[in-house]
């Protein structure tokens, strides 16, 4: 009996421990965050409650970190409960194995900031993103393997993708909703059905990688245009299939196509286009506010989830713009006619979209952050610094690479910007002699000179032959500009430079010296330039019959008065009388200007790159023709204004036909 008495308390103790453990487990499960698809009720379920997202696209890589919170707050105050975010691989790994995740590249901080503002996140980490971004977000160094097949199960491509995903996805895992972060869904690839390869092994590889790094609980999805063919190649079992389409189409029919691949689950338009992209030389695209809000109301009335692409477009600073085929480069501005302008300003479309959203969802109370003030700093005089040819010892301190035939940008490991190709004339060209690129091998523009005298331009699309003059043995220079790699379609393997031989009078030119130009470093160290010419004289400044001047750097300074409160402020820089080039302020590469082509006439200058403690330095690289001369130095100016000019808009007031996919949408605009 004494033994039995001792056993009873032990059993009670074990029972008590079991109850306590069960209670703790239940509490833990009750507090655990969940986000999943409810196939029975055709919706998302967030923490056990029915949920619908109304999202907007923002590209942190097109908005300075200084303004991230401002833009996110404006999005939240519009009634959005989520944002959609691409992650461009090349922005974070511009050279193989060299990663950038600080300052403007700090994607983790951006996502955490969205969380603080009260926004959920729809993550689109690629590896391909399109986005009208250089090479669709793929790093150019992938092309060093000449046989590589991008966006496929090519072993070389998969090896590089695998290594990248091992870096980026573990950074994202703690930010998943299930782990206390804001990321509710993750897209695999991007509109893969629009690509030629239709490689399911590639999609399976990505699915396996995403699951390995992110776990089984996160919702993975795909996005394709509203076409059965596109979804057939872009979708994969285990990845939730969504569609994208713009205003004006038959929304019921669009979602019926999604239903063919996802009979149950939430309806989702992952890219509802609020505007459209631009190209140099074409009118600025706009989409009427009435068309946007009408279709948005219809989508929300269907009970669908929607992402507005774009809610703010932003800026292609530096060399980051993409291009389409036949080759058309996109400008520096990515305004997109979005509800928030390139500079983050509130627009009529913003308030109209907000009014529609508030009919279906609760919109936060309180003041909306205002548009940021702009300031016109006025004209700034510039002076000639040096021509590119005079600056080669600064721009290419290691000296040229010698090659019998031209090498591409990739072959000399110059991924962006400019490369100068130099050889000598093998024969006398006393009369105009054709310099030709018979295989359209100039990617993308070449500024040609002989013995320091500008001759004209060879162009990827049209200018494949240029008549030049010069003496035998004279130096022939071609400054070749990479205008941005193709970001969409089968030609994203866009190699730059002289990608095939040039001929002079039908004879192949050989014995090249190739100078990869590190302009970014040179602009940050202007003290190494040892002053510049204040006048224009000699052959180096001679004008050709076509009135071109040699590609030349110009420099100027301006001070912001400390007596005016709240300066510096945002501004816009314009280029009266200038033709085409690149501009830096205080070493920051603002991007390309091309007023001779348009539609963009001004470049956005965010206030955080300006200073009041010292003069601000402007460096302009004019490639074709500057307004500067000894006779009229007052014309050698740029001007800071307080309003953007992105050309007169062409408004597409007609409705689109039923079910446009992205290709058709682009054709229509």
XYZ file of C-alpha atoms in Angstrom:
669
model
C 0.000 0.000 0.000
C 2.701 2.578 0.768
C 4.029 2.032 -2.784
C 0.600 2.772 -4.288
C 0.344 5.997 -2.293
C 3.646 7.162 -3.729
C 2.574 6.373 -7.339
C -0.636 8.467 -7.269
C 1.076 11.865 -6.758
C 3.514 10.979 -9.545
C 0.652 10.286 -11.953
C -1.029 13.550 -10.968
C 2.217 15.407 -11.567
C 2.629 13.888 -15.033
C -0.981 14.745 -15.886
C -0.475 18.342 -14.764
C 2.692 18.709 -16.862
C 0.859 17.320 -19.901
C -1.998 19.793 -19.453
C 0.394 22.723 -19.092
C 2.324 21.721 -22.221
C -0.908 21.372 -24.183
C -2.122 24.777 -23.054
C 1.177 26.416 -23.993
C 1.088 24.732 -27.386
C -2.464 25.934 -27.948
C -1.584 29.495 -26.989
C 1.420 29.402 -29.288
C -0.700 28.160 -32.202
C -3.366 30.755 -31.473
C -0.813 33.586 -31.607
C 1.027 32.263 -34.657
C 0.570 34.469 -37.733
C -0.809 32.779 -40.820
C -1.494 33.793 -44.401
C -2.936 31.232 -46.775
C -5.366 30.547 -49.578
C -8.882 29.414 -48.704
C -9.925 27.392 -51.739
C -13.399 26.752 -50.328
C -14.254 30.448 -50.093
C -12.105 31.732 -53.007
C -10.108 34.160 -50.907
C -7.015 34.718 -48.831
C -7.186 34.090 -45.098
C -5.001 36.180 -42.808
C -4.816 35.053 -39.182
C -8.052 33.138 -39.665
C -9.937 36.087 -41.185
C -11.001 36.621 -44.779
C -8.622 39.087 -46.463
C -8.330 40.981 -49.746
C -5.301 43.095 -50.672
C -5.382 46.387 -52.550
C -1.756 46.960 -53.418
C 0.466 49.333 -55.358
C 3.853 48.844 -56.993
C 6.845 50.853 -55.828
C 10.448 50.223 -56.852
C 12.823 51.063 -54.014
C 15.645 51.073 -56.563
C 13.975 53.967 -58.413
C 13.268 56.061 -55.305
C 16.087 57.425 -53.119
C 16.183 55.930 -49.620
C 15.770 59.501 -48.361
C 12.198 59.418 -49.707
C 11.155 55.823 -49.000
C 9.035 56.655 -45.957
C 7.359 59.637 -47.639
C 6.257 57.526 -50.611
C 5.129 54.595 -48.429
C 3.057 56.862 -46.184
C 1.337 58.377 -49.219
C 0.535 54.887 -50.475
C -0.915 53.859 -47.110
C -2.999 57.042 -46.914
C -4.448 56.263 -50.346
C -6.078 53.206 -48.800
C -3.575 50.581 -49.922
C -2.955 47.780 -47.448
C -0.002 46.291 -49.353
C 2.813 47.141 -51.749
C 4.330 45.046 -54.481
C 8.124 45.055 -54.720
C 10.553 43.760 -57.331
C 14.121 42.820 -56.357
C 16.552 43.460 -59.258
C 19.431 41.001 -59.101
C 21.826 43.297 -60.998
C 21.190 46.178 -58.579
C 22.490 44.027 -55.719
C 25.182 42.013 -57.531
C 26.542 44.335 -60.248
C 29.689 42.212 -60.444
C 29.787 38.487 -59.790
C 30.175 37.787 -56.082
C 30.171 41.488 -55.086
C 26.948 42.280 -53.235
C 25.416 45.632 -52.341
C 22.783 45.784 -49.596
C 23.449 49.126 -47.924
C 22.099 52.662 -48.414
C 19.807 52.795 -51.466
C 20.327 49.033 -51.890
C 19.040 48.111 -48.407
C 15.971 46.119 -49.438
C 15.567 44.610 -45.956
C 15.270 48.061 -44.403
C 12.783 49.106 -47.096
C 10.555 46.113 -46.333
C 10.814 46.749 -42.592
C 9.865 50.380 -43.206
C 6.776 49.278 -45.135
C 5.887 47.096 -42.133
C 6.214 50.063 -39.778
C 3.929 52.146 -41.983
C 1.287 49.408 -41.894
C 1.745 47.937 -45.361
C 1.990 44.271 -46.228
C 4.434 43.250 -48.959
C 4.035 41.180 -52.117
C 7.594 40.208 -53.011
C 8.790 39.620 -56.576
C 12.437 38.520 -56.309
C 12.790 37.290 -59.875
C 15.430 36.243 -60.739
C 14.056 38.044 -63.842
C 11.778 41.043 -63.222
C 11.364 42.962 -66.544
C 10.246 46.281 -64.947
C 11.700 48.328 -67.837
C 14.973 47.876 -65.942
C 18.420 47.157 -67.395
C 18.350 43.568 -68.775
C 15.170 42.901 -66.827
C 17.139 42.796 -63.595
C 19.536 40.075 -64.738
C 23.218 40.973 -64.263
C 25.154 41.631 -67.451
C 28.062 39.494 -66.291
C 25.928 36.417 -66.997
C 26.711 37.067 -70.671
C 30.401 36.329 -70.096
C 29.373 32.740 -70.823
C 28.602 33.289 -74.504
C 26.479 30.159 -74.908
C 24.266 30.864 -71.899
C 20.496 30.604 -72.392
C 18.871 33.013 -69.964
C 15.650 32.133 -68.125
C 16.020 28.436 -68.866
C 17.375 25.242 -67.351
C 20.753 25.919 -68.967
C 23.252 24.635 -66.341
C 25.364 27.803 -66.352
C 22.320 29.971 -65.813
C 20.901 27.727 -63.073
C 24.223 27.714 -61.221
C 24.287 31.508 -61.128
C 20.611 31.716 -60.134
C 21.088 29.153 -57.391
C 23.966 31.134 -55.919
C 21.961 34.383 -56.015
C 18.879 32.832 -54.426
C 21.094 31.462 -51.647
C 21.933 35.091 -50.877
C 18.627 36.935 -51.298
C 15.994 34.444 -50.099
C 17.506 33.826 -46.627
C 17.430 37.612 -46.159
C 13.725 37.563 -46.957
C 12.722 34.591 -44.776
C 12.651 36.500 -41.441
C 10.452 39.090 -43.164
C 7.738 36.583 -44.108
C 4.355 37.183 -42.489
C 4.515 33.811 -40.726
C 7.777 34.947 -39.122
C 6.438 38.299 -37.941
C 7.273 40.305 -41.059
C 5.054 41.888 -43.741
C 5.683 39.572 -46.761
C 2.439 37.731 -47.499
C 3.121 36.249 -50.963
C 6.181 35.679 -53.151
C 6.228 35.589 -56.944
C 8.347 33.028 -58.778
C 9.973 34.423 -61.962
C 7.916 37.037 -63.833
C 5.509 36.696 -66.763
C 7.423 33.624 -67.862
C 4.711 32.686 -70.352
C 5.776 35.652 -72.494
C 9.280 34.207 -72.929
C 10.131 31.915 -75.815
C 11.649 28.985 -73.921
C 8.576 27.666 -72.024
C 10.919 25.563 -69.866
C 9.024 23.789 -67.083
C 12.241 22.288 -65.712
C 13.410 25.844 -65.025
C 10.197 26.687 -63.167
C 10.451 23.468 -61.147
C 14.018 24.348 -60.230
C 12.915 27.774 -59.006
C 9.976 26.318 -57.101
C 12.307 23.906 -55.322
C 14.762 26.705 -54.440
C 12.040 28.998 -53.131
C 10.535 26.241 -50.997
C 13.939 25.231 -49.655
C 14.831 28.756 -48.557
C 11.400 30.099 -47.585
C 9.570 27.006 -46.328
C 6.276 25.375 -47.199
C 3.910 27.897 -45.583
C 4.483 30.908 -47.808
C 2.121 31.431 -50.765
C 4.105 31.267 -54.013
C 2.500 32.594 -57.190
C 3.080 33.373 -60.867
C 1.869 36.272 -63.031
C 1.057 36.235 -66.743
C -0.991 38.156 -69.272
C -4.624 37.206 -69.814
C -4.028 34.641 -72.537
C -4.302 30.881 -72.179
C -1.073 30.443 -74.129
C 0.831 32.767 -71.796
C -0.504 31.187 -68.623
C 0.103 27.681 -69.991
C 3.845 28.374 -70.234
C 4.055 30.580 -67.152
C 2.118 28.523 -64.605
C 3.183 25.429 -62.665
C 1.350 23.158 -60.262
C 2.073 24.297 -56.736
C 2.409 27.943 -57.760
C -0.818 29.959 -57.637
C -1.515 31.432 -61.108
C -2.515 35.109 -61.341
C -3.093 37.425 -64.306
C -2.371 41.022 -65.260
C -4.293 43.482 -67.435
C -4.937 47.190 -67.778
C -8.059 49.365 -67.832
C -10.753 49.077 -70.439
C -10.864 45.332 -71.035
C -13.604 42.846 -70.208
C -12.762 42.119 -66.587
C -15.173 39.197 -66.256
C -13.561 37.444 -69.220
C -10.085 38.186 -67.881
C -10.817 36.483 -64.585
C -12.499 33.581 -66.401
C -9.119 32.861 -67.983
C -7.524 32.809 -64.527
C -10.299 30.441 -63.428
C -9.332 27.954 -66.166
C -6.033 27.463 -64.346
C -7.196 28.192 -60.797
C -10.827 26.983 -60.514
C -10.803 27.883 -56.830
C -9.014 30.537 -54.842
C -8.795 34.349 -54.900
C -9.137 36.362 -58.094
C -5.951 38.416 -58.588
C -4.829 41.068 -61.055
C -1.137 41.337 -60.196
C -0.490 44.243 -62.573
C -3.346 46.658 -63.160
C -1.713 49.335 -65.304
C -2.283 52.905 -64.144
C -0.223 54.293 -67.034
C 2.515 53.078 -69.343
C 6.211 53.330 -70.100
C 7.983 55.798 -72.385
C 10.697 55.560 -75.035
C 13.046 58.249 -76.274
C 11.601 59.938 -79.334
C 7.989 58.998 -78.625
C 5.267 61.021 -76.871
C 4.931 60.629 -73.115
C 2.328 57.932 -72.431
C -0.716 58.712 -70.325
C -3.863 56.799 -69.460
C -6.982 58.746 -68.555
C -7.877 58.816 -64.881
C -11.503 57.995 -65.742
C -10.483 54.762 -67.458
C -8.302 53.718 -64.519
C -10.887 54.330 -61.808
C -13.724 52.784 -63.808
C -11.868 49.499 -64.265
C -10.521 49.584 -60.710
C -14.047 49.868 -59.352
C -15.124 46.916 -61.503
C -12.187 44.785 -60.299
C -12.929 45.536 -56.653
C -16.652 44.889 -57.210
C -15.686 41.415 -58.410
C -14.162 40.849 -54.975
C -10.748 40.526 -56.592
C -7.339 41.352 -55.193
C -5.500 43.977 -57.199
C -2.086 45.569 -57.488
C -1.801 48.955 -59.193
C 1.284 48.946 -61.426
C 2.724 51.518 -60.918
C 1.536 53.513 -57.913
C 4.751 55.520 -58.150
C 7.218 55.013 -60.972
C 10.329 56.903 -59.917
C 13.580 57.470 -61.799
C 16.106 55.429 -63.787
C 19.127 57.064 -62.216
C 22.547 56.403 -63.708
C 22.486 53.821 -66.500
C 19.645 51.644 -65.156
C 16.976 52.170 -67.832
C 15.920 49.243 -69.978
C 14.972 49.007 -73.647
C 12.606 47.167 -75.973
C 12.955 45.680 -79.448
C 13.222 46.821 -82.158
C 15.737 48.720 -80.092
C 14.098 51.586 -78.239
C 15.674 52.768 -75.008
C 13.567 54.064 -72.154
C 14.277 57.523 -70.737
C 15.568 58.491 -67.317
C 12.104 59.322 -66.014
C 9.888 56.370 -65.099
C 6.945 58.635 -64.244
C 4.519 56.099 -65.774
C 1.616 58.563 -65.390
C 1.157 56.906 -61.995
C -0.990 58.216 -59.094
C 2.186 59.573 -57.486
C 4.446 61.439 -59.907
C 8.119 60.662 -60.469
C 8.932 63.202 -57.733
C 6.335 61.717 -55.376
C 3.766 64.454 -55.916
C 0.048 63.900 -55.348
C -1.955 63.917 -58.584
C -5.588 64.010 -59.615
C -5.282 60.278 -60.305
C -4.105 59.692 -56.714
C -7.242 61.220 -55.193
C -9.540 59.552 -57.740
C -8.043 56.128 -56.957
C -8.352 56.838 -53.216
C -12.040 57.672 -53.647
C -12.665 54.315 -55.340
C -10.752 52.326 -52.734
C -12.675 53.909 -49.844
C -15.903 52.471 -51.277
C -14.584 48.987 -50.564
C -11.910 49.267 -47.873
C -11.255 51.413 -44.833
C -8.970 54.326 -45.708
C -6.784 55.675 -42.887
C -7.853 58.910 -41.249
C -5.502 61.843 -40.952
C -3.514 64.169 -43.178
C -1.843 62.938 -46.354
C 1.848 63.914 -46.582
C 1.942 66.834 -49.029
C 3.859 67.046 -52.281
C 7.410 68.089 -51.545
C 8.255 71.747 -52.281
C 10.353 72.432 -55.372
C 12.839 75.261 -55.889
C 14.109 76.925 -59.064
C 17.793 77.589 -58.405
C 18.141 79.228 -61.808
C 20.871 79.132 -64.427
C 24.340 77.750 -63.787
C 27.250 78.567 -66.097
C 29.446 75.684 -67.209
C 32.928 75.647 -68.701
C 34.687 73.075 -70.794
C 36.765 70.665 -68.731
C 38.246 68.195 -71.241
C 37.185 66.087 -74.183
C 36.912 62.362 -73.643
C 39.961 61.858 -75.865
C 41.999 64.295 -73.746
C 40.896 62.485 -70.564
C 41.795 58.879 -71.380
C 44.628 58.782 -68.834
C 42.081 59.712 -66.129
C 39.157 57.669 -67.433
C 41.215 54.551 -68.187
C 44.315 54.745 -65.955
C 45.315 51.121 -66.617
C 45.584 51.798 -70.336
C 43.881 50.173 -73.322
C 43.281 46.532 -74.158
C 44.767 45.589 -77.524
C 42.907 43.253 -79.870
C 43.028 42.384 -83.553
C 39.243 42.720 -83.739
C 36.821 44.687 -81.549
C 35.825 43.241 -78.185
C 32.403 43.739 -76.620
C 31.702 45.531 -73.333
C 31.309 42.153 -71.649
C 34.635 40.895 -72.966
C 36.439 43.850 -71.386
C 34.257 43.613 -68.214
C 32.664 47.021 -68.739
C 28.993 46.459 -67.990
C 27.617 50.015 -68.216
C 28.421 53.411 -69.665
C 31.029 53.943 -72.361
C 33.977 52.291 -74.111
C 36.286 54.076 -76.560
C 37.509 52.029 -79.535
C 40.613 53.304 -81.362
C 42.440 52.278 -84.515
C 44.115 54.079 -87.437
C 42.943 54.672 -90.960
C 44.662 52.104 -93.211
C 44.224 54.256 -96.300
C 43.866 57.846 -97.367
C 40.267 59.065 -97.185
C 40.596 62.411 -98.915
C 37.078 62.008 -100.222
C 34.141 60.813 -98.094
C 34.688 57.097 -97.509
C 32.044 54.737 -96.026
C 32.693 53.496 -92.486
C 30.155 50.716 -92.028
C 28.742 48.246 -89.553
C 27.253 45.819 -92.063
C 25.834 43.470 -89.404
C 24.262 46.260 -87.323
C 27.055 45.643 -84.856
C 27.102 49.009 -83.090
C 25.313 48.563 -79.770
C 24.054 51.163 -79.254
C 25.512 54.514 -80.476
C 29.035 55.366 -81.608
C 30.337 58.929 -81.695
C 32.967 58.917 -84.445
C 35.992 61.183 -84.899
C 39.135 61.156 -87.053
C 42.275 62.953 -85.842
C 40.162 64.820 -83.295
C 37.596 66.016 -85.833
C 34.025 64.770 -85.237
C 32.541 62.874 -88.173
C 29.059 61.861 -87.010
C 27.214 58.962 -85.403
C 26.768 55.274 -86.098
C 23.503 53.968 -84.647
C 22.201 50.494 -83.849
C 18.967 50.902 -85.774
C 19.513 53.254 -88.674
C 22.966 54.800 -88.978
C 24.939 51.751 -90.030
C 27.127 53.674 -92.513
C 28.904 56.995 -92.094
C 31.105 58.754 -94.638
C 34.377 59.927 -93.064
C 37.479 61.774 -94.228
C 41.071 61.677 -93.022
C 44.621 60.829 -93.901
C 46.154 57.355 -93.832
C 47.498 56.677 -90.338
C 45.117 59.162 -88.681
C 43.508 58.099 -85.412
C 39.951 56.789 -85.745
C 37.996 56.918 -82.472
C 34.548 55.549 -81.735
C 33.083 56.354 -78.331
C 30.394 53.682 -77.932
C 27.488 54.215 -75.556
C 25.463 51.456 -73.906
C 21.950 52.971 -73.971
C 20.463 50.283 -71.694
C 19.969 46.568 -72.248
C 16.758 45.041 -73.560
C 14.529 44.069 -70.647
C 11.722 42.114 -72.338
C 11.399 39.289 -74.846
C 13.838 36.906 -76.453
C 16.609 39.487 -77.012
C 17.482 40.147 -73.368
C 20.954 38.678 -74.018
C 21.825 42.162 -75.275
C 25.571 42.483 -75.793
C 26.993 45.990 -76.027
C 29.855 47.722 -77.834
C 31.166 46.795 -81.259
C 29.737 43.294 -81.436
C 30.910 42.709 -85.014
C 33.610 44.054 -87.296
C 33.581 47.498 -88.880
C 34.603 48.048 -92.470
C 36.198 51.021 -94.198
C 35.462 51.035 -97.899
C 34.445 47.347 -97.511
C 37.770 46.350 -95.859
C 37.640 45.041 -92.275
C 39.347 47.314 -89.739
C 41.823 45.640 -87.384
C 44.377 46.400 -84.648
C 42.138 48.030 -82.075
C 42.952 49.673 -78.786
C 39.961 49.472 -76.449
C 39.537 51.822 -73.485
C 36.911 50.864 -70.862
C 36.023 54.196 -69.233
C 35.539 54.488 -65.476
C 33.699 57.792 -65.576
C 32.032 57.318 -62.183
C 35.333 57.270 -60.327
C 36.770 60.139 -62.384
C 33.766 62.381 -61.679
C 34.138 61.751 -57.947
C 37.786 62.869 -58.109
C 37.722 66.034 -60.179
C 40.924 67.203 -58.500
C 42.785 64.641 -60.604
C 41.760 66.428 -63.816
C 44.334 69.230 -63.245
C 42.022 71.952 -64.473
C 40.393 72.276 -67.826
C 40.344 74.429 -70.906
C 38.269 77.568 -70.528
C 38.342 78.145 -74.253
C 37.625 76.079 -77.307
C 40.508 75.932 -79.725
C 42.393 73.685 -82.088
C 41.347 70.429 -83.693
C 39.918 69.077 -80.456
C 37.051 71.587 -80.667
C 36.662 71.617 -84.440
C 33.185 71.250 -85.843
C 32.411 68.689 -88.502
C 30.268 69.588 -91.514
C 27.323 68.047 -89.622
C 28.040 70.477 -86.762
C 28.958 67.801 -84.226
C 31.475 68.475 -81.485
C 33.685 65.954 -79.763
C 32.237 64.241 -76.670
C 33.289 66.645 -73.937
C 33.006 67.117 -70.186
C 31.752 70.447 -68.843
C 31.759 71.519 -65.217
C 30.108 74.223 -63.144
C 29.254 75.104 -59.558
C 26.373 76.741 -57.761
C 25.734 77.601 -54.131
C 22.444 77.329 -52.288
C 21.849 80.361 -50.055
C 21.729 79.526 -46.367
C 19.606 82.634 -45.760
C 16.530 80.924 -47.276
C 14.973 78.480 -44.805
C 14.162 74.861 -45.673
C 16.744 74.613 -48.453
C 17.844 72.504 -50.215
C 14.626 71.411 -51.889
C 13.876 69.142 -54.820
C 14.363 70.641 -58.254
C 14.579 69.735 -61.937
C 17.503 70.374 -64.283
C 17.006 71.257 -67.938
C 19.477 71.639 -70.811
C 18.673 74.546 -73.160
C 20.698 74.194 -76.345
C 22.309 70.900 -75.324
C 21.769 67.731 -77.340
C 22.433 64.411 -75.597
C 24.533 63.199 -72.714
C 24.925 62.273 -69.068
C 24.866 64.486 -65.965
C 26.269 64.178 -62.443
C 25.647 66.422 -59.421
C 28.083 66.121 -56.521
C 29.212 62.803 -57.977
C 25.673 61.371 -58.156
C 24.786 60.066 -61.618
C 21.360 61.578 -62.333
C 21.004 59.829 -65.673
C 20.734 60.568 -69.389
C 19.400 63.742 -70.959
C 18.327 63.943 -74.607
C 16.231 67.057 -75.238
C 16.931 66.799 -78.966
C 14.939 63.548 -78.959
C 12.481 63.926 -76.052
C 9.921 63.406 -74.633
C 11.780 64.070 -71.374
C 13.237 67.569 -71.143
C 14.060 67.837 -67.423
C 15.691 65.449 -64.955
C 14.498 65.084 -61.372
C 17.055 66.251 -58.779
C 16.181 65.006 -55.261
C 17.174 67.365 -52.485
C 19.344 64.886 -50.593
C 22.136 65.056 -53.197
C 22.389 68.854 -52.809
C 24.343 70.666 -50.083
C 24.303 74.129 -48.517
C 27.657 73.819 -46.759
C 29.706 74.047 -49.980
C 29.230 74.729 -53.684
C 27.385 72.022 -55.616
C 29.323 70.630 -58.582
C 27.666 69.767 -61.894
C 29.470 67.637 -64.476
C 27.926 67.234 -67.920
C 29.183 64.848 -70.580
C 27.794 66.207 -73.849
C 28.097 63.583 -76.570
C 26.939 65.372 -79.717
C 26.774 69.156 -79.645
C 27.011 71.683 -76.820
C 25.812 75.306 -76.956
C 29.221 76.453 -75.667
C 31.614 78.656 -77.607
C 34.067 81.486 -77.021
C 31.723 83.816 -78.903
C 28.699 83.158 -76.671
C 29.824 81.813 -73.260
C 26.510 82.924 -71.764
C 24.818 80.060 -73.653
C 26.937 77.432 -71.879
C 24.419 77.008 -69.073
C 22.023 74.532 -67.529
C 18.990 75.652 -65.569
C 17.250 74.435 -62.423
C 13.477 74.850 -62.562
C 10.647 74.002 -60.181
C 8.397 72.117 -62.616
C 9.120 68.962 -64.625
C 8.817 68.868 -68.405
C 8.278 65.400 -69.812
C 6.723 66.673 -73.057
C 3.163 67.158 -74.166
C 1.204 64.023 -73.359
C -0.595 61.871 -75.885
C -3.743 60.714 -74.108
C -5.211 57.339 -75.000
C -8.880 57.949 -74.301
C -10.156 54.945 -76.250
C -10.925 51.754 -74.392
C -8.778 48.736 -74.979
C -10.209 45.622 -76.636
C -11.021 42.561 -74.597
C -8.251 40.723 -72.821
C -5.045 42.536 -73.765
C -1.866 40.880 -72.601
C 1.205 42.999 -71.952
C 2.425 42.704 -75.541
C -0.904 43.884 -76.938
C -1.225 46.609 -74.286
C 2.189 47.910 -75.343
C 1.247 47.777 -79.028
C -1.951 49.704 -78.374
C -0.100 52.460 -76.565
